[in-house]
Amino acid sequence: MSLTLEQVRRIAELARIEISDAEAESALGHLNRIFFLIEEMQAVDASGVEPMAHAQDLAQRLREDRVTETDRRGAYQAIAPETEAGLYLVPKVIE
Amino acid sequence: MNWEIVIGLETHAHLATRSKIFSGSSTAFGAEPNAQANAVDLALPGVLPVLNRAAVECAIRFGLAVEGRVARKSVFARKNYFYPDLPKAYQISQYELPVVVGGGVAISLGKTEKAGEEAMEKTIRLTRAHLEEDAGKSLHEDFRGKSGIDLNRAGTPLLEIVSEPDMRSSAEAVAYARALHTLVRWIGVSDGNLQEGSFRCDANVSVRPAGQREFGTRREIKNLNSFRFLQQAIDYEAQWQIATLEDGGRIEQATVLFDPGTGETRAMRTKEDAHDYRYFPDPDLLPLIIDDEWIERARAAMPELPEPRRRRFIDEYGLSAYDAATLTSSLEVADYFEAAVAAAGGSAAKPCANWVMGDLAARLNREDRALAESPVSAAQLGGLVARIVDGTLSNNIAKQVFEALWNGEGGNHPKAADEIIEKRGLKQITDAGAIDALLDQVLAANPSMVAEFKAGREKAFNALVGQAMKAARGKANPQQLNARLREKLER
C-alpha cells in the first residue's frame, strides 16, 4: 500500500498544515517509506497475539479526585499572542 | 406511504467529579474565563494526562446500573480534529475498547400521563458508554474580528452513552433521554444540569418505509440540551426527510444543527467534508484496568435503582403506576416519600404520596425551592399524616398545621405536628356527646333554617353544617357532624 499525493494534501488539510507542492512530494516519499516498513511488519504472522495498546505492558495509574491546580491564568496569558477579558483570542473559526 | 422513524441517541453527561478527567483543575461551573485551565488543559508542551479515579468510578457505576459489561481493560484513543477550543487538536476519548459495553434502559410511555393512554414499556439497548474529555467554549462575539476561547470546560470528564437505533418516535426518544437523565442523577454520576450543558444529546434520525428491513440514510442532529428541543428537532427532521423522499429526493448523510428560533434543522456539514478522526491509541495513557474487586465494591455501594424501586412502590405500598412513577422521578423524592411513610406508618402510604405530590410539591413550586430545601422534613410530614389517618385532624385543619410547619413552628423537631396541634388546640372533635351539644345549640339558635329544611330545602342543611363547623371552629369531624345533624333533623 502506498499513499497518493492527493491523500498527503488531505492529511495536511485535516491538520491545518500549509504545504507547498515540493513539500508534499517530499512528505509523500517519507510517508511511503513508513508504509513500506508497516508492510514488512504486517507480513509477520501475528495471529493469536493480542493487539497491544501501548508499548509497555503496564496499567494506567490513577489519581485521586482532588483539585490541585490554582489559577495561573496571568502567567499563561502572558505568553499568549492575544487575550481579552480573560479569553484567548484566535482567528475566527465558525462551523 | 407509511413511514417508520428510526432514532438512536448519543448522550454526553458531565461526570460529577471535583477535578478534571486528566488534570487537577477544578470543574466548578461559572468561574472566570480560563481561571480553571492549567498547563494540561491548555496542551502546553511536555505535559502528561493522569486519569481521575472518580471518573472511572462513575463509569463503573453507570455500567452496573444499565446492566452492561464493565470492561476489565479499556483503552484511551486520540480523536483528531482541528478546532480552536480543542488546544491539543485531538480529544482523548475511547474508541475500539470502551469502558462499558451493552446494557439497556427501560422506558415507559403513557405512564406519566394521568389517564387515558395505555402504558407502553420497552427497553432501549445501549451500544456502549465511554469516557472522554469535553472541549472548551468558543465565543464568536466580535473581539476585533477574532474568536474568544474559554478553556475552563476543556478536560471536564464526560461519559458518552450511545444507544442502539431502537426508538421509533420523538416521544420514545424523549422518554429514553428522561430515563437516562433520572438514572445518572440517581446514581450520582452526573448533576444532569441541562442549562449548564451537563447533559447533551445528539440524535441520529432516519426514516424507512414501514416493513423495510434496511435502515434509511441518517442525519445527525447535534447538541440538543433540552427535552423539548429534542422532540421538536426530531419531529421536524423526520418530517423533512419524509417530504424529501416523497418528492423523489434522496437523503444525504449529514450533520445538522437545530435552530430553536425557527424550529428547523439545517445541514452543518455533509459526508464529503465529514471529519476523518484518524483514531489511534493515545501513547500518553496506558490501558485502563478495572479488576473484579473494584467492580464488586462499586456494586455494593449502589442504591436501589429507579425501576425496581418504582415496582416496589406499587407492590409494597399499593400505589398507582402514576404515583409510583412520580415518586421515583428522583432519588431525593423517593427517599423523602419513604421517610415520611416510615414516620406515618405503612398504612399511610397513599396519603403520604398525596401530600408529597400535592401540598408539598405545590408549596415548593410556589417558592421555587428544591425538595432538599423543604422547611418541612419527611419525618414532620409523616407525623402530620399520621394525625390525619388516626382522625385527630381533618384534611382542612391539617393544611393549617402544614402551613405552620412550613413557617418553622415547632422547629425541626420530628414531632412538630403534635406540638402545633396541642398548642393551638386543633385536635378534631370526635366525641359524640360534644358534637351533640354543639348541634343542639346551633339548632336552637337557627329555627328558621330548621323550618326551611323541613320544608324540603336541602340547601338549609348545608347552612346548618356551616354554622355548626363555625361553632366548632372547624375542628368537628365532618363526617360525624353531617351524620348526626341529619339524624337530629329527620327524627
XYZ file of C-alpha atoms in Angstrom:
586
model
C 0.000 0.000 0.000
C 1.232 3.477 -0.754
C -0.178 6.954 -0.438
C -1.094 9.301 -3.248
C -0.184 12.961 -3.416
C -3.889 13.706 -3.039
C -4.009 11.853 0.282
C -0.974 13.730 1.555
C -2.698 17.046 0.776
C -5.852 15.807 2.533
C -3.909 14.876 5.679
C -2.222 18.275 5.659
C -5.606 19.943 5.267
C -7.058 17.990 8.226
C -4.104 19.047 10.367
C -4.335 22.640 9.073
C -0.753 22.491 7.872
C 0.068 24.536 4.791
C 2.437 22.658 2.483
C 3.865 23.595 -0.866
C 3.869 21.177 -3.819
C 7.547 20.427 -3.256
C 6.924 19.738 0.442
C 4.006 17.462 -0.449
C 6.239 15.472 -2.820
C 8.883 15.176 -0.125
C 6.329 14.190 2.547
C 4.908 11.571 0.182
C 8.311 9.935 -0.096
C 8.844 9.953 3.690
C 5.376 8.622 4.432
C 5.628 5.870 1.835
C 8.884 4.678 3.378
C 6.986 4.373 6.677
C 4.229 2.468 4.903
C 6.832 0.164 3.463
C 8.058 -0.565 6.980
C 4.496 -1.246 8.099
C 4.010 -3.636 5.200
C 7.096 -5.519 6.276
C 5.746 -5.803 9.816
C 2.346 -6.887 8.588
C 3.946 -9.789 6.769
C 4.725 -11.355 10.169
C 2.161 -13.913 11.298
C 0.685 -12.366 14.461
C -2.489 -14.446 14.628
C -3.282 -15.343 18.218
C -1.335 -12.371 19.567
C -3.446 -9.869 21.483
C -3.051 -6.384 19.998
C -1.170 -4.011 22.291
C -2.481 -0.562 23.075
C 0.855 0.557 24.470
C 4.498 -0.437 24.152
C 4.707 -1.048 27.889
C 2.706 -3.853 29.439
C 1.501 -1.786 32.380
C -1.823 -0.487 33.706
C -2.827 3.177 33.778
C -2.034 4.860 37.073
C -4.962 6.749 38.583
C -5.003 9.974 40.580
C -7.367 10.823 43.401
C -10.123 13.293 42.564
C -8.583 16.384 44.139
C -8.259 19.923 42.853
C -4.520 20.532 42.943
C -4.229 23.404 40.492
C -4.550 27.071 41.343
C -5.457 29.896 38.996
C -2.339 30.780 36.975
C -4.161 32.452 34.144
C -1.961 35.534 34.323
C 1.215 33.508 33.743
C -0.286 31.501 30.892
C -1.820 34.507 29.193
C 1.441 36.434 29.409
C 2.834 34.105 26.712
C -0.342 34.033 24.577
C -0.317 36.026 21.325
C -3.544 37.844 22.188
C -6.069 37.863 25.038
C -9.069 39.905 26.105
C -11.413 39.724 29.095
C -9.638 36.550 30.213
C -10.190 34.867 26.851
C -7.548 33.626 24.420
C -8.179 35.309 21.069
C -7.797 33.280 17.894
C -8.607 33.855 14.223
C -12.363 33.491 13.791
C -13.473 29.938 13.104
C -17.155 29.166 12.806
C -18.518 25.825 11.722
C -46.897 5.511 2.193
C -46.388 4.643 5.860
C -43.021 5.688 7.157
C -41.173 4.408 10.181
C -38.880 6.768 12.054
C -35.667 5.300 13.469
C -33.761 7.145 16.187
C -30.553 6.477 18.086
C -29.138 8.881 20.673
C -25.622 9.768 21.736
C -25.724 11.443 25.121
C -22.897 13.330 26.793
C -23.136 13.524 30.574
C -20.658 15.626 32.568
C -19.407 13.475 35.412
C -19.758 14.726 38.969
C -16.075 14.937 39.822
C -14.339 17.803 41.595
C -11.362 17.844 39.252
C -10.920 17.262 35.537
C -10.500 13.872 33.925
C -6.771 14.238 33.208
C -5.694 17.187 35.371
C -6.076 18.673 38.829
C -8.067 21.720 37.640
C -11.455 22.373 39.184
C -14.583 21.507 37.202
C -16.801 24.017 39.066
C -19.204 25.824 36.762
C -19.213 29.579 36.348
C -15.599 30.553 37.104
C -13.867 33.494 35.427
C -12.816 32.572 31.855
C -9.694 30.384 31.834
C -9.238 30.588 35.618
C -9.595 26.782 35.658
C -7.447 25.982 32.639
C -3.961 24.778 33.570
C -0.989 23.566 31.549
C -2.562 20.161 30.791
C -5.887 21.705 29.736
C -4.051 24.252 27.567
C -1.928 21.494 25.985
C 1.355 23.200 26.763
C 4.335 21.123 25.618
C 5.650 18.430 27.914
C 2.528 17.808 29.957
C 1.065 14.351 30.586
C -2.532 13.382 31.348
C -3.190 11.367 34.532
C -6.582 9.684 34.787
C -9.014 10.659 37.557
C -10.112 7.639 39.619
C -13.532 9.164 40.361
C -14.349 9.455 36.649
C -13.652 5.739 36.255
C -15.782 5.001 39.313
C -18.676 6.899 37.670
C -18.314 4.801 34.516
C -18.350 1.594 36.568
C -21.493 2.702 38.447
C -23.191 3.537 35.178
C -22.235 0.190 33.662
C -23.694 -1.631 36.672
C -26.880 0.479 36.621
C -27.638 -0.336 32.981
C -26.517 -3.955 33.394
C -23.859 -3.528 30.753
C -20.457 -5.180 30.796
C -17.747 -3.181 32.552
C -14.597 -3.799 30.523
C -11.717 -5.211 32.573
C -9.447 -3.486 30.067
C -10.276 -0.408 28.061
C -8.105 1.909 26.002
C -7.953 5.661 25.504
C -7.613 6.891 21.946
C -6.937 10.197 20.267
C -9.773 11.570 18.173
C -8.062 14.035 15.882
C -9.765 17.144 14.648
C -8.910 20.793 14.391
C -10.876 23.386 16.320
C -9.588 26.272 18.446
C -11.409 25.184 21.618
C -9.518 21.870 21.450
C -5.935 23.010 22.031
C -4.285 19.595 21.580
C -6.037 19.230 18.183
C -7.246 15.871 19.469
C -9.777 14.832 22.050
C -8.853 11.994 24.378
C -11.700 9.519 24.053
C -12.185 5.772 23.820
C -12.729 4.022 20.533
C -12.172 0.309 19.995
C -12.260 -0.729 23.644
C -14.771 1.403 25.614
C -15.221 1.093 29.372
C -18.862 -0.074 29.198
C -20.327 -2.362 26.548
C -24.029 -3.139 26.107
C -26.768 -2.774 28.702
C -30.152 -1.143 28.382
C -32.518 1.499 29.723
C -36.210 0.745 30.365
C -38.677 3.371 29.214
C -42.416 3.614 29.719
C -44.718 5.810 27.719
C -48.147 6.919 28.879
C -47.340 6.026 32.465
C -46.713 9.581 33.420
C -49.904 10.864 31.830
C -52.642 10.954 34.373
C -55.229 8.932 32.492
C -56.207 7.731 29.082
C -53.200 6.483 27.177
C -52.184 2.914 27.683
C -48.753 2.417 29.148
C -46.093 1.088 26.774
C -42.894 -0.379 28.128
C -39.762 -1.020 26.164
C -36.042 -1.418 26.721
C -33.681 0.734 24.694
C -30.446 -1.173 24.186
C -27.136 0.574 24.685
C -24.227 0.023 22.341
C -21.584 1.361 24.676
C -20.544 4.089 27.056
C -17.079 5.558 27.044
C -15.017 8.081 28.957
C -13.728 11.208 27.263
C -12.843 14.828 27.875
C -15.000 17.812 26.976
C -13.684 20.645 24.789
C -13.588 24.348 25.688
C -16.006 27.020 24.545
C -15.688 29.416 21.636
C -17.260 32.837 21.862
C -17.856 34.268 18.448
C -18.905 37.745 19.532
C -16.758 40.346 17.995
C -13.337 40.569 19.560
C -11.891 42.747 16.791
C -12.879 40.069 14.273
C -11.494 37.237 16.356
C -12.999 34.473 18.457
C -12.548 34.275 22.213
C -11.652 30.922 23.727
C -12.532 29.839 27.275
C -10.873 26.565 28.226
C -12.430 26.116 31.680
C -14.616 23.332 30.325
C -11.752 21.666 28.440
C -10.925 18.400 30.174
C -14.208 18.100 32.081
C -14.952 14.378 32.292
C -17.734 13.100 30.085
C -19.457 9.790 29.722
C -20.714 9.409 26.171
C -23.621 6.985 26.189
C -24.512 5.538 22.790
C -27.872 3.838 22.234
C -28.843 1.386 19.542
C -31.265 2.769 16.911
C -34.152 1.377 18.976
C -36.503 4.366 19.195
C -39.389 4.784 16.763
C -40.797 8.210 17.666
C -39.714 11.501 19.210
C -41.833 10.580 22.263
C -39.768 7.414 22.741
C -36.556 9.381 22.311
C -37.653 11.881 24.959
C -38.752 9.070 27.312
C -35.327 7.464 26.881
C -33.462 10.751 27.423
C -35.540 11.441 30.532
C -34.999 7.927 31.912
C -31.252 8.276 31.314
C -31.265 11.732 32.915
C -33.070 10.370 36.001
C -30.653 7.435 36.152
C -27.370 9.380 36.004
C -28.569 11.746 38.714
C -29.999 8.874 40.780
C -26.672 7.026 40.911
C -24.822 10.293 41.490
C -22.569 10.172 38.422
C -23.816 13.481 36.958
C -25.759 16.502 38.139
C -27.534 16.389 34.757
C -27.812 20.178 34.688
C -29.309 20.930 31.274
C -28.872 24.718 31.404
C -25.164 24.352 32.169
C -24.721 21.828 29.343
C -24.013 18.915 31.676
C -26.395 16.679 29.717
C -26.495 16.993 25.912
C -27.921 14.731 23.244
C -27.080 14.124 19.597
C -29.924 12.403 17.719
C -29.347 10.141 14.713
C -32.559 10.178 12.701
C -33.552 8.212 9.614
C -36.828 7.106 8.052
C -37.788 3.998 6.073
C -40.970 2.618 4.521
C -42.838 0.622 7.180
C -41.824 -3.025 6.928
C -38.449 -2.383 5.278
C -35.555 -4.111 6.995
C -32.693 -1.838 5.948
C -32.250 1.477 7.680
C -32.556 4.678 5.688
C -29.680 7.156 5.436
C -29.360 9.022 8.710
C -28.660 12.602 9.580
C -27.237 13.514 12.979
C -28.736 16.439 14.899
C -26.038 17.870 17.170
C -26.122 19.270 20.670
C -29.708 19.246 21.922
C -29.754 20.442 25.507
C -33.450 20.280 26.379
C -36.093 17.580 26.112
C -38.386 19.975 24.273
C -35.748 20.785 21.651
C -35.034 17.062 21.303
C -38.686 16.425 20.497
C -39.044 19.420 18.171
C -35.809 18.697 16.326
C -36.646 15.033 15.709
C -40.207 15.844 14.620
C -39.008 18.471 12.159
C -36.140 16.357 10.854
C -38.296 13.229 10.344
C -40.988 15.189 8.513
C -38.343 16.872 6.370
C -36.822 13.505 5.428
C -40.243 12.011 4.614
C -41.203 15.023 2.498
C -37.841 14.912 0.689
C -38.209 11.199 -0.133
C -41.841 11.551 -1.183
C -40.793 14.308 -3.567
C -38.392 11.834 -5.141
C -35.326 13.283 -3.426
C -32.506 11.485 -1.633
C -31.211 11.859 1.897
C -27.504 12.617 2.105
C -25.694 11.626 5.261
C -25.043 14.863 7.124
C -24.557 16.565 10.445
C -27.278 19.116 11.140
C -27.987 21.802 13.717
C -31.352 22.574 15.265
C -32.387 26.232 15.433
C -34.752 26.684 18.399
C -35.829 30.036 16.959
C -37.248 28.656 13.714
C -37.796 25.064 14.928
C -35.877 23.859 11.874
C -32.802 21.740 11.291
C -30.153 22.708 8.764
C -27.092 20.937 7.444
C -23.783 21.881 9.034
C -21.579 19.549 7.022
C -22.197 16.750 4.565
C -20.389 13.479 4.052
C -17.817 14.926 1.640
C -16.400 17.218 4.283
C -17.118 14.838 7.162
C -14.434 14.621 9.771
C -11.840 11.954 9.442
C -10.871 11.488 13.051
C -7.878 9.181 12.483
C -8.308 7.494 15.885
C -5.303 5.762 17.391
C -4.412 4.610 20.928
C -3.082 7.535 22.970
C 0.574 6.779 23.735
C 0.374 9.102 26.770
C -2.065 6.766 28.517
C -1.754 3.110 29.432
C -4.726 0.746 29.238
C -7.312 1.256 31.983
C -7.525 -1.925 34.041
C -10.554 -2.451 36.297
C -10.399 -5.532 38.484
C -13.316 -7.599 39.818
C -12.743 -6.342 43.340
C -13.294 -2.715 42.268
C -16.468 -3.662 40.420
C -17.794 -5.592 43.429
C -17.029 -2.687 45.758
C -18.910 -0.351 43.408
C -21.806 -2.802 43.187
C -22.102 -2.945 46.982
C -22.326 0.869 47.105
C -25.133 1.142 44.531
C -28.529 2.465 45.648
C -31.743 0.671 44.747
C -32.354 1.776 41.144
C -35.397 3.738 39.879
C -37.061 0.845 38.007
C -37.031 -1.733 40.815
C -37.959 0.972 43.295
C -40.919 2.036 41.174
C -42.138 -1.554 41.025
C -41.643 -1.973 44.778
C -43.691 1.169 45.479
C -46.588 -0.411 43.578
C -46.244 -3.829 45.248
C -45.358 -2.752 48.770
C -47.496 0.366 49.193
C -50.271 -0.337 46.700
C -49.546 2.922 44.829
C -50.867 3.530 41.331
C -48.439 3.355 38.405
C -48.718 7.138 38.072
C -47.910 7.790 41.758
C -45.032 5.309 41.713
C -43.525 6.907 38.584
C -43.833 10.421 40.032
C -42.301 9.408 43.370
C -39.314 7.775 41.658
C -38.577 10.748 39.410
C -35.532 11.406 41.581
C -33.704 9.703 44.418
C -34.499 12.670 46.710
C -38.255 12.365 46.162
C -38.226 8.587 46.637
C -36.194 8.844 49.850
C -38.387 11.664 51.176
C -41.557 9.698 50.489
C -40.279 6.556 52.201
C -39.032 8.513 55.213
C -42.483 10.126 55.527
C -44.155 6.710 55.338
C -41.753 5.377 57.971
C -42.874 8.179 60.319
C -46.573 7.908 59.473
C -46.888 4.116 59.438
C -47.086 1.733 56.481
C -50.859 2.037 56.075
C -50.453 5.787 55.491
C -48.535 5.336 52.211
C -51.290 6.655 49.932
C -51.966 9.833 51.975
C -48.187 10.371 52.266
C -47.929 10.080 48.465
C -50.758 12.605 48.076
C -49.114 15.094 50.417
C -45.664 14.761 48.824
C -47.027 15.138 45.269
C -49.761 17.602 46.258
C -49.426 20.213 49.005
C -45.674 19.843 49.477
C -44.840 19.903 45.755
C -47.152 22.878 45.189
C -45.623 24.822 48.064
C -42.051 24.085 46.923
C -43.002 25.059 43.413
C -44.525 28.336 44.506
C -41.328 29.323 46.288
C -39.101 27.787 43.604
C -37.344 25.574 46.108
C -35.828 22.115 45.695
C -37.054 19.272 47.880
C -33.737 19.306 49.758
C -34.565 22.870 50.856
C -38.013 21.999 52.187
C -38.576 23.535 55.620
C -40.861 20.569 56.388
C -38.820 17.408 56.896
C -40.040 13.987 55.786
C -40.426 12.928 59.436
C -42.528 16.026 60.167
C -44.772 15.439 57.166
C -45.157 11.780 58.170
C -46.054 12.913 61.711
C -48.733 15.189 60.264
C -50.163 12.468 58.005
C -50.300 10.100 61.000
C -52.659 12.563 62.730
C -54.959 12.641 59.699
C -55.013 8.866 59.461
C -55.840 8.439 63.155
C -58.635 11.001 62.956
C -57.022 13.695 65.103
C -57.060 16.186 62.217
C -59.439 16.812 59.370
C -57.769 17.420 56.000
C -58.606 21.106 56.229
C -57.086 21.616 59.641
C -54.114 19.516 58.521
C -53.438 22.143 55.857
C -53.208 24.768 58.629
C -50.748 22.580 60.529
C -48.722 22.070 57.341
C -48.569 25.850 56.895
C -47.351 26.217 60.492
C -44.697 23.542 59.937
C -43.624 25.309 56.742
C -43.210 28.543 58.667
C -40.914 26.840 61.134
C -43.328 26.468 64.040
C -42.138 23.507 66.088
C -38.569 23.963 64.809
C -37.047 20.884 63.269
C -38.493 18.517 65.850
C -39.821 15.349 64.164
C -42.981 15.518 66.315
C -43.556 19.188 65.498
C -47.062 18.496 64.139
C -48.184 17.159 67.536
C -46.776 20.216 69.308
C -48.653 22.547 66.962
C -51.915 20.604 67.365
C -51.522 20.735 71.154
C -50.506 24.376 71.356
C -53.201 25.635 69.018
C -55.897 23.285 70.326
C -56.577 21.910 66.852
C -57.499 18.401 67.867
C -60.575 17.299 65.958
C -63.760 16.905 67.981
C -64.894 13.314 67.600
C -66.624 12.904 70.974
C -70.303 12.130 70.223
C -71.525 13.999 73.321
C -69.595 17.135 72.433
C -70.874 17.079 68.845
C -74.470 16.589 70.055
C -74.202 19.527 72.456
C -72.789 21.682 69.652
C -75.578 20.732 67.263
C -78.297 21.306 69.859
C -77.043 24.867 70.359
C -76.973 25.526 66.605
C -80.482 24.083 66.046
C -81.878 26.171 68.904
C -80.269 29.332 67.591
C -81.458 28.868 63.962
C -85.139 27.882 63.985
C -85.775 29.445 60.561
C -83.132 27.275 58.886
C -84.581 24.202 60.564
C -88.022 25.158 59.250
C -86.680 25.653 55.739
C -85.057 22.237 55.800
C -88.264 20.659 56.965
C -89.997 22.400 54.048
C -87.715 20.398 51.770
C -84.917 22.841 51.068
C -81.702 20.797 51.145
C -79.619 23.984 50.949
C -80.623 24.768 54.514
C -78.847 21.592 55.616
C -75.530 22.870 54.320
C -76.112 26.204 56.002
C -76.643 24.411 59.323
C -73.454 22.359 58.802
C -71.644 25.625 58.172
C -72.984 27.138 61.373
C -72.007 24.038 63.368
C -68.476 23.977 61.875
C -68.124 27.653 62.693
C -69.196 26.984 66.280
C -66.637 24.147 66.437
C -64.011 26.471 64.936
C -63.565 23.943 62.128
C -62.467 21.177 64.432
C -65.517 18.898 64.389
C -65.109 15.661 62.428
C -67.109 16.493 59.273
C -68.486 13.000 58.601
C -69.679 12.626 62.176
C -71.169 16.113 62.218
C -73.107 15.529 58.983
C -74.489 12.182 60.044
C -75.534 13.342 63.488
C -77.206 16.525 62.155
C -79.276 14.555 59.654
C -80.361 12.164 62.370
C -81.472 15.020 64.576
C -83.367 16.839 61.787
C -85.106 13.785 60.457
C -86.110 12.440 63.817
